[in-house]
CSV table of C-alpha atoms and ligand atoms in Angstrom, one decimal:
chain,number,residue,atom,x,y,z
A,1,UNK,CA,0.0,0.0,0.0
A,2,UNK,CA,1.4,3.5,-0.9
A,3,UNK,CA,0.4,6.4,1.4
A,4,UNK,CA,1.5,10.0,0.8
A,5,UNK,CA,2.2,12.5,3.5
A,6,UNK,CA,2.2,10.2,6.6
A,7,UNK,CA,3.7,12.1,9.5
A,8,UNK,CA,6.9,10.4,10.9
A,9,UNK,CA,5.8,11.7,14.3
A,10,UNK,CA,3.2,8.9,14.1
A,11,UNK,CA,5.8,6.2,13.4
A,12,UNK,CA,8.4,7.2,16.0
A,13,UNK,CA,8.5,6.9,19.8
A,14,UNK,CA,9.8,10.4,20.2
A,15,UNK,CA,6.6,11.5,18.4
A,16,UNK,CA,8.3,14.2,16.4
A,17,UNK,CA,9.1,14.4,12.7
A,18,UNK,CA,7.3,15.8,9.6
A,19,UNK,CA,5.8,14.0,6.6
A,20,UNK,CA,7.4,11.2,4.6
A,21,UNK,CA,7.3,11.7,0.8
A,22,UNK,CA,5.6,8.4,0.6
A,23,UNK,CA,5.2,5.3,2.7
A,24,UNK,CA,5.3,1.7,1.6
A,25,UNK,CA,4.3,-0.9,4.2
A,26,UNK,CA,5.8,-4.4,3.8
A,27,UNK,CA,3.8,-7.3,5.4
A,28,UNK,CA,5.8,-10.1,3.9
A,29,UNK,CA,9.5,-10.6,3.2
A,30,UNK,CA,8.8,-10.7,-0.6
A,31,UNK,CA,7.0,-7.4,-0.3
A,32,UNK,CA,9.9,-6.0,1.7
A,33,UNK,CA,12.4,-6.9,-1.0
A,34,UNK,CA,10.2,-5.5,-3.7
A,35,UNK,CA,9.5,-2.3,-1.9
A,36,UNK,CA,13.1,-1.6,-1.0
A,37,UNK,CA,14.3,-2.4,-4.6
A,38,UNK,CA,11.6,0.0,-5.8
A,39,UNK,CA,12.6,2.7,-3.3
A,40,UNK,CA,16.2,2.5,-4.4
A,41,UNK,CA,15.1,4.2,-7.6
A,42,UNK,CA,13.9,7.2,-5.7
A,43,UNK,CA,16.0,10.2,-4.6
A,44,UNK,CA,16.2,8.9,-1.0
A,45,UNK,CA,14.8,6.1,1.1
A,46,UNK,CA,14.6,5.0,4.7
A,47,UNK,CA,13.7,1.8,6.4
A,48,UNK,CA,11.6,2.2,9.6
A,49,UNK,CA,10.8,-0.6,12.1
A,50,UNK,CA,9.4,0.6,15.4
A,51,UNK,CA,10.8,4.1,15.1
A,52,UNK,CA,12.3,3.8,18.6
A,53,UNK,CA,15.8,4.9,17.7
A,54,UNK,CA,15.0,7.7,15.3
A,55,UNK,CA,15.0,11.5,15.5
A,56,UNK,CA,13.3,12.9,12.4
A,57,UNK,CA,13.4,16.6,11.5
A,58,UNK,CA,10.2,18.7,11.5
A,59,UNK,CA,10.4,19.1,7.7
A,60,UNK,CA,10.2,15.4,7.4
A,61,UNK,CA,11.8,13.1,4.9
A,62,UNK,CA,11.4,13.9,1.2
A,63,UNK,CA,11.9,10.3,0.0
A,64,UNK,CA,10.3,6.8,0.3
A,65,UNK,CA,9.9,5.3,3.8
A,66,UNK,CA,9.6,1.5,3.9
A,67,UNK,CA,7.8,0.3,7.0
A,68,UNK,CA,8.8,-3.2,8.1
A,69,UNK,CA,5.8,-5.2,9.3
A,70,UNK,CA,6.9,-8.7,8.3
A,71,UNK,CA,6.1,-11.6,10.6
A,72,UNK,CA,7.4,-15.2,11.2
A,73,UNK,CA,9.5,-17.2,13.6
A,74,UNK,CA,11.0,-20.6,12.9
A,75,UNK,CA,13.4,-22.8,14.8
A,76,UNK,CA,15.6,-25.9,14.7
A,77,UNK,CA,16.7,-27.8,17.8
A,78,UNK,CA,20.5,-28.3,18.0
A,79,UNK,CA,22.7,-30.2,20.3
A,80,UNK,CA,23.6,-27.1,22.2
A,81,UNK,CA,20.1,-25.4,22.2
A,82,UNK,CA,18.1,-23.9,19.5
A,83,UNK,CA,18.6,-21.9,16.3
A,84,UNK,CA,15.9,-19.3,15.7
A,85,UNK,CA,15.2,-17.3,12.5
A,86,UNK,CA,12.9,-14.3,12.9
A,87,UNK,CA,11.4,-12.0,10.3
A,88,UNK,CA,12.6,-8.4,10.6
A,89,UNK,CA,9.2,-6.9,11.4
A,90,UNK,CA,8.5,-9.1,14.5
A,91,UNK,CA,8.2,-6.8,17.6
A,92,UNK,CA,11.4,-7.3,19.6
A,93,UNK,CA,9.9,-7.6,23.1
A,94,UNK,CA,7.1,-10.0,22.1
A,95,UNK,CA,9.7,-12.2,20.5
A,96,UNK,CA,11.8,-12.1,23.7
A,97,UNK,CA,8.7,-13.0,25.8
A,98,UNK,CA,8.1,-16.0,23.5
A,99,UNK,CA,11.6,-17.2,23.9
A,100,UNK,CA,11.3,-17.1,27.7
A,101,UNK,CA,8.0,-18.9,27.6
A,102,UNK,CA,9.5,-21.7,25.5
A,103,UNK,CA,12.4,-22.0,28.0
A,104,UNK,CA,15.0,-20.6,25.5
A,105,UNK,CA,17.8,-18.6,27.1
A,106,UNK,CA,20.0,-15.7,26.0
A,107,UNK,CA,17.6,-12.8,25.4
A,108,UNK,CA,15.9,-12.4,28.8
A,109,UNK,CA,18.1,-9.5,29.9
A,110,UNK,CA,17.2,-7.7,26.7
A,111,UNK,CA,13.5,-7.7,27.7
A,112,UNK,CA,11.5,-4.5,27.3
A,113,UNK,CA,13.5,-2.9,24.5
A,114,UNK,CA,11.1,-1.4,22.0
A,115,UNK,CA,11.4,-1.8,18.2
A,116,UNK,CA,11.7,-4.6,15.8
A,117,UNK,CA,13.9,-7.7,15.5
A,118,UNK,CA,15.3,-6.4,12.1
A,119,UNK,CA,16.7,-3.3,13.7
A,120,UNK,CA,18.3,-5.1,16.6
A,121,UNK,CA,21.7,-5.7,14.8
A,122,UNK,CA,21.8,-2.1,13.6
A,123,UNK,CA,23.1,-0.7,16.9
A,124,UNK,CA,23.8,-4.1,18.4
A,125,UNK,CA,21.2,-3.5,21.1
A,126,UNK,CA,22.3,-4.1,24.6
A,127,UNK,CA,21.2,-3.9,28.3
A,128,UNK,CA,21.9,-5.3,31.7
A,129,UNK,CA,25.2,-6.9,30.7
A,130,UNK,CA,24.0,-8.6,27.5
A,131,UNK,CA,24.4,-7.5,23.9
A,132,UNK,CA,22.8,-8.9,20.8
A,133,UNK,CA,26.2,-10.0,19.5
A,134,UNK,CA,26.2,-12.6,22.3
A,135,UNK,CA,23.5,-14.6,20.5
A,136,UNK,CA,23.4,-13.3,16.9
A,137,UNK,CA,24.7,-15.8,14.4
A,138,UNK,CA,23.8,-14.1,11.0
A,139,UNK,CA,21.3,-11.9,9.2
A,140,UNK,CA,19.6,-12.2,5.8
A,141,UNK,CA,20.4,-8.9,4.1
A,142,UNK,CA,19.4,-7.2,0.9
A,143,UNK,CA,22.4,-5.1,0.0
A,144,UNK,CA,21.7,-1.7,-1.6
A,145,UNK,CA,25.2,-1.5,-3.1
A,146,UNK,CA,25.1,-4.8,-4.9
A,147,UNK,CA,21.4,-5.7,-5.1
A,148,UNK,CA,22.3,-9.1,-3.6
A,149,UNK,CA,20.2,-10.9,-1.1
A,150,UNK,CA,22.5,-13.1,1.1
A,151,UNK,CA,23.1,-14.3,4.6
A,152,UNK,CA,25.9,-12.4,6.4
A,153,UNK,CA,27.7,-13.8,9.4
A,154,UNK,CA,27.6,-11.7,12.5
A,155,UNK,CA,31.4,-11.1,12.2
A,156,UNK,CA,30.8,-9.2,8.9
A,157,UNK,CA,28.6,-6.6,10.7
A,158,UNK,CA,31.4,-5.4,12.9
A,159,UNK,CA,29.1,-5.3,16.0
A,160,UNK,CA,30.4,-3.1,18.8
A,161,UNK,CA,29.1,-0.9,21.6
A,162,UNK,CA,25.8,0.5,20.1
A,163,UNK,CA,27.3,0.2,16.6
A,164,UNK,CA,27.6,-1.9,13.5
A,165,UNK,CA,28.4,-1.4,9.8
A,166,UNK,CA,24.6,-1.2,9.3
A,167,UNK,CA,24.4,2.0,11.5
A,168,UNK,CA,27.5,3.5,9.8
A,169,UNK,CA,27.3,3.4,6.0
A,170,UNK,CA,26.4,-0.1,4.8
A,171,UNK,CA,23.0,0.5,3.2
A,172,UNK,CA,20.3,-2.2,2.7
A,173,UNK,CA,17.7,-4.0,4.7
A,174,UNK,CA,17.8,-6.8,7.2
A,175,UNK,CA,15.2,-9.3,6.2
A,176,UNK,CA,15.7,-12.1,8.8
A,177,UNK,CA,17.8,-12.4,11.9
A,178,UNK,CA,19.2,-15.7,13.2
A,179,UNK,CA,20.0,-16.4,16.9
A,180,UNK,CA,21.7,-19.2,18.7
A,181,UNK,CA,19.9,-19.6,22.0
A,182,UNK,CA,20.4,-22.0,24.9
A,183,UNK,CA,17.7,-23.9,26.8
A,184,UNK,CA,16.8,-23.5,30.5
A,185,UNK,CA,17.9,-27.0,31.3
A,186,UNK,CA,21.3,-25.3,31.3
A,187,UNK,CA,20.0,-23.1,34.1
A,188,UNK,CA,19.9,-19.7,32.4
A,189,UNK,CA,22.7,-17.3,31.4
A,190,UNK,CA,25.0,-16.0,34.2
A,191,UNK,CA,23.9,-12.6,35.4
A,192,UNK,CA,26.5,-10.0,34.4
A,193,UNK,CA,25.2,-6.7,35.6
A,194,UNK,CA,25.6,-5.6,39.2
A,195,UNK,CA,22.3,-3.7,39.5
A,196,UNK,CA,20.4,-6.7,38.1
A,197,UNK,CA,22.2,-9.1,40.4
A,198,UNK,CA,21.3,-6.8,43.3
A,199,UNK,CA,17.6,-6.7,42.4
A,200,UNK,CA,17.6,-10.5,42.0
A,201,UNK,CA,19.4,-11.0,45.3
A,202,UNK,CA,22.1,-13.1,43.6
A,203,UNK,CA,25.9,-12.8,43.1
A,204,UNK,CA,27.3,-11.7,39.7
A,205,UNK,CA,27.9,-14.8,37.6
A,206,UNK,CA,25.0,-16.8,39.2
A,207,UNK,CA,22.6,-18.5,36.8
A,208,UNK,CA,19.0,-17.4,37.3
A,209,UNK,CA,15.6,-18.6,35.9
A,210,UNK,CA,15.1,-16.6,32.7
A,211,UNK,CA,11.5,-15.8,33.6
A,212,UNK,CA,12.7,-14.2,36.8
A,213,UNK,CA,15.4,-12.3,34.9
A,214,UNK,CA,12.8,-11.0,32.5
A,215,UNK,CA,10.3,-9.8,35.2
A,216,UNK,CA,13.1,-8.1,37.2
A,217,UNK,CA,14.5,-6.4,34.1
A,218,UNK,CA,11.0,-5.2,33.1
A,219,UNK,CA,10.5,-3.8,36.7
A,220,UNK,CA,13.9,-2.1,36.6
A,221,UNK,CA,13.3,-0.6,33.2
A,222,UNK,CA,9.8,0.7,34.1
A,223,UNK,CA,11.2,2.5,37.1
A,224,UNK,CA,13.5,4.4,34.7
A,225,UNK,CA,10.8,5.1,32.1
A,226,UNK,CA,12.5,2.7,29.7
A,227,UNK,CA,9.4,0.6,28.8
A,228,UNK,CA,7.1,2.3,26.4
A,229,UNK,CA,3.8,3.5,28.0
A,230,UNK,CA,1.4,5.8,26.1
A,231,UNK,CA,0.3,7.2,29.5
A,232,UNK,CA,3.8,8.1,30.6
A,233,UNK,CA,5.5,11.0,28.8
A,234,UNK,CA,8.8,10.0,30.4
A,235,UNK,CA,8.8,7.1,27.9
A,236,UNK,CA,8.1,9.3,24.8
A,237,UNK,CA,11.8,9.1,23.9
A,238,UNK,CA,14.4,7.2,21.9
A,239,UNK,CA,15.7,5.5,25.0
A,240,UNK,CA,19.2,6.7,26.0
A,241,UNK,CA,19.9,9.7,23.8
A,242,UNK,CA,23.7,9.6,24.3
A,243,UNK,CA,26.2,6.7,24.3
A,244,UNK,CA,28.6,6.3,27.2
A,245,UNK,CA,31.8,8.0,25.9
A,246,UNK,CA,35.0,5.9,25.5
A,247,UNK,CA,38.1,7.9,26.2
A,248,UNK,CA,41.8,7.1,26.8
A,249,UNK,CA,42.9,6.0,30.2
A,250,UNK,CA,45.1,9.2,30.5
A,251,UNK,CA,42.2,11.5,29.7
A,252,UNK,CA,40.0,9.6,32.2
A,253,UNK,CA,42.6,10.4,34.9
A,254,UNK,CA,42.0,14.1,34.4
A,255,UNK,CA,38.4,13.7,35.4
A,256,UNK,CA,37.1,14.0,39.0
A,257,UNK,CA,38.1,10.9,41.0
A,258,UNK,CA,34.4,10.0,41.7
A,259,UNK,CA,33.5,9.9,37.9
A,260,UNK,CA,32.4,6.3,37.3
A,261,UNK,CA,34.5,4.4,34.7
A,262,UNK,CA,34.9,0.9,33.3
A,263,UNK,CA,38.0,-0.4,31.4
A,264,UNK,CA,37.3,-1.3,27.7
A,265,UNK,CA,40.5,-2.8,26.4
A,266,UNK,CA,43.2,-0.1,26.8
A,267,UNK,CA,40.5,2.6,26.9
A,268,UNK,CA,37.9,3.6,29.5
A,269,UNK,CA,34.2,3.9,29.3
A,270,UNK,CA,32.6,6.8,31.2
A,271,UNK,CA,29.0,7.2,32.4
A,272,UNK,CA,27.2,9.8,30.2
A,273,UNK,CA,24.5,10.1,32.8
A,274,UNK,CA,27.0,11.1,35.5
A,275,UNK,CA,28.7,13.6,33.2
A,276,UNK,CA,25.4,15.2,32.3
A,277,UNK,CA,24.3,15.4,36.0
A,278,UNK,CA,27.6,16.8,37.1
A,279,UNK,CA,27.5,19.4,34.3
A,280,UNK,CA,24.4,20.7,36.0
A,281,UNK,CA,21.7,19.2,33.8
A,282,UNK,CA,19.3,17.3,36.0
A,283,UNK,CA,16.4,14.9,35.6
A,284,UNK,CA,13.2,16.9,34.7
A,285,UNK,CA,15.2,19.8,33.1
A,286,UNK,CA,13.7,21.7,30.2
A,287,UNK,CA,14.8,24.8,28.4
A,288,UNK,CA,12.4,27.8,28.8
A,289,UNK,CA,9.3,27.5,26.6
A,290,UNK,CA,10.3,24.0,25.3
A,291,UNK,CA,8.1,20.9,25.3
A,292,UNK,CA,11.2,18.7,25.2
A,293,UNK,CA,12.7,17.8,28.5
A,294,UNK,CA,15.1,15.4,30.3
A,295,UNK,CA,13.1,12.5,31.7
A,296,UNK,CA,12.1,12.8,35.3
A,297,UNK,CA,13.2,9.2,35.8
A,298,UNK,CA,16.4,8.9,33.7
A,299,UNK,CA,19.1,11.5,32.9
A,300,UNK,CA,19.9,10.0,29.5
A,301,UNK,CA,16.4,10.1,28.0
A,302,UNK,CA,15.3,13.2,26.2
A,303,UNK,CA,11.6,13.2,26.1
A,304,UNK,CA,8.6,14.8,24.3
A,305,UNK,CA,6.3,16.1,27.0
A,306,UNK,CA,3.6,16.4,24.4
A,307,UNK,CA,3.7,18.9,21.6
A,308,UNK,CA,7.5,19.0,21.3
A,309,UNK,CA,9.1,19.6,17.9
A,310,UNK,CA,12.2,17.8,16.6
A,311,UNK,CA,14.0,21.2,16.7
A,312,UNK,CA,13.2,21.5,20.5
A,313,UNK,CA,14.6,17.9,21.1
A,314,UNK,CA,17.7,18.8,19.1
A,315,UNK,CA,18.1,22.1,20.9
A,316,UNK,CA,18.0,20.3,24.3
A,317,UNK,CA,20.5,17.7,23.0
A,318,UNK,CA,22.9,20.4,21.9
A,319,UNK,CA,22.5,22.1,25.3
A,320,UNK,CA,23.4,18.9,27.1
A,321,UNK,CA,26.4,18.3,24.7
A,322,UNK,CA,27.7,21.9,25.2
A,323,UNK,CA,27.3,21.7,29.0
A,324,UNK,CA,29.3,18.4,29.2
A,325,UNK,CA,31.9,19.6,26.7
A,326,UNK,CA,32.5,22.9,28.6
A,327,UNK,CA,32.6,21.2,32.0
A,328,UNK,CA,34.6,18.0,31.3
A,329,UNK,CA,35.9,18.4,27.7
A,330,UNK,CA,34.0,15.2,26.7
A,331,UNK,CA,31.9,15.2,23.4
A,332,UNK,CA,28.7,13.2,23.9
A,333,UNK,CA,27.6,11.3,20.8
A,334,UNK,CA,23.9,10.9,20.1
A,335,UNK,CA,22.7,7.3,20.0
A,336,UNK,CA,19.6,7.6,17.8
A,337,UNK,CA,19.8,7.8,14.0
A,338,UNK,CA,19.1,11.4,13.1
A,339,UNK,CA,17.2,12.0,9.9
A,340,UNK,CA,17.5,15.6,8.6
A,341,UNK,CA,19.7,18.5,9.4
A,342,UNK,CA,19.4,18.6,13.2
A,343,UNK,CA,22.6,17.8,15.0
A,344,UNK,CA,26.1,18.4,13.8
B,401,LIG,C1,12.0,3.6,25.9
B,401,LIG,C2,13.2,3.1,25.1
B,401,LIG,C3,14.1,2.3,25.6
B,401,LIG,C4,15.2,1.8,24.9
B,401,LIG,N1,16.1,1.0,25.4
B,401,LIG,C5,17.2,0.5,24.7
B,401,LIG,C6,18.1,-0.4,25.3
B,401,LIG,O1,18.0,-0.7,26.5
B,401,LIG,N2,19.2,-0.8,24.6
B,401,LIG,C7,19.3,-0.5,23.3
B,401,LIG,O2,20.3,-0.9,22.6
B,401,LIG,N3,18.4,0.3,22.7
B,401,LIG,C8,17.3,0.8,23.3
B,401,LIG,N4,16.4,1.7,22.8
B,401,LIG,C9,16.6,2.0,21.4
B,401,LIG,C10,15.8,1.2,20.3
B,401,LIG,O3,14.7,0.6,21.0
B,401,LIG,C11,16.6,0.1,19.7
B,401,LIG,O4,17.7,0.7,19.0
B,401,LIG,C12,15.8,-0.7,18.7
B,401,LIG,O5,16.5,-1.8,18.2
B,401,LIG,C13,15.3,0.2,17.5
B,401,LIG,O6,14.4,-0.7,16.7
B,401,LIG,P1,13.3,0.0,15.8
B,401,LIG,O7,12.7,-1.1,15.0
B,401,LIG,O8,12.4,0.9,16.5
B,401,LIG,O9,14.3,0.8,14.8
B,401,LIG,P2,13.9,2.2,14.1
B,401,LIG,O10,14.0,3.3,15.1
B,401,LIG,O11,12.7,2.1,13.2
B,401,LIG,O12,15.2,2.4,13.1
B,401,LIG,C14,16.5,2.6,13.7
B,401,LIG,C15,17.6,2.5,12.6
B,401,LIG,O13,17.6,1.1,12.1
B,401,LIG,C16,17.3,1.1,10.7
B,401,LIG,N5,16.4,-0.1,10.5
B,401,LIG,C17,15.3,-0.4,11.1
B,401,LIG,N6,14.8,-1.6,10.6
B,401,LIG,C18,15.8,-2.1,9.8
B,401,LIG,C19,15.9,-3.2,9.0
B,401,LIG,N7,15.0,-4.2,9.0
B,401,LIG,N8,17.0,-3.3,8.1
B,401,LIG,C20,18.0,-2.4,8.1
B,401,LIG,N9,17.9,-1.2,8.9
B,401,LIG,C21,16.8,-1.1,9.7
B,401,LIG,C22,16.5,2.4,10.4
B,401,LIG,O14,16.7,2.8,9.1
B,401,LIG,C23,17.3,3.3,11.4
B,401,LIG,O15,18.5,3.7,10.8
B,401,LIG,C24,15.3,2.2,23.5
B,401,LIG,C25,14.4,3.0,22.9
B,401,LIG,C26,13.3,3.5,23.7
B,401,LIG,C27,12.3,4.4,23.1
């Protein structure tokens, strides 16, 4: 179905963004392939899943948007567990819930993340000590550069902290995602995140029933406004708006001694939330007259309090960036994909 002038605000969780030139919705994988090939002939094109990692400009997107609504999950049992292949348009959290119900393990800590399965490799989604790369084996990909439809091994995607080649330059569309999951006879995946271990009342490294991990993660996420809720404007966001900066160990030593940090190879990862708060931008903060604000529950979430524009979200993002740069000399990098001329 072709629709003209659909507002991208209606397709994104930040609820901002002007009209799409035209919108093609794909309900089957064959349709997705046909729509994307068709869209390549246009001036510009954009694939949209759940719109939960997108900031789209108020003047919209003057090209073709392909909305991914494909469905289907199939699996094979293996000696180690299960191999699962999932259509790109499957809603991520419903899929995770189904794996937990079936007694499959590996995804439970990624419960409550919005969006679609097809977008999950784009920024190598992660939470509570688990990243997609822990369980992703390969993706079926339609490559815009070559026109080829082929399976790519996870290693070819260069998955890293909130990044992959798909987020940075490799254009095309993920059609199917394949995971290697365990089964709960193995007792669940070891808990790797201190806050989660604390809430579960276990020690880091303990194996916990996946259903218990899922319910605890959902409760933790809800307390931070990180589970979508139409009635809670703190969740009208793109999740964390900035990634945690990675700096050299030498630079990290120049920061205040109480600034949290974690070693990443020879470098050091900093807490973006700590930097923002200690630069004087607190939860609930908004610029005068703006409908965009910092979540009252989570420093890293920039939210739409109802009626915000993309320009207001971008203005707040720049304010946060400048505050942290001036105070600590650290440049915060936005995590969502920005469509339009909004953030340098
Ligand atoms: C409340 C909230 C909490 C969040 N928490 C987390 C979290 O804990 N961890 C985390 O990592 N992220 C989190 N996010 C971010 C977001 O949910 C994820 O990045 C998610 O994977 C985006 O999926 P989507 O379908 O909504 O992608 P979209 O926003 O629709 O698209 C994002 C990017 O992926 C591309 N894309 C989408 N589908 C495809 C496809 N099939 N093939 C190729 N490219 C595609 C788009 O073109 C775009 O560039 C959160 C967001 C919100 C709103």
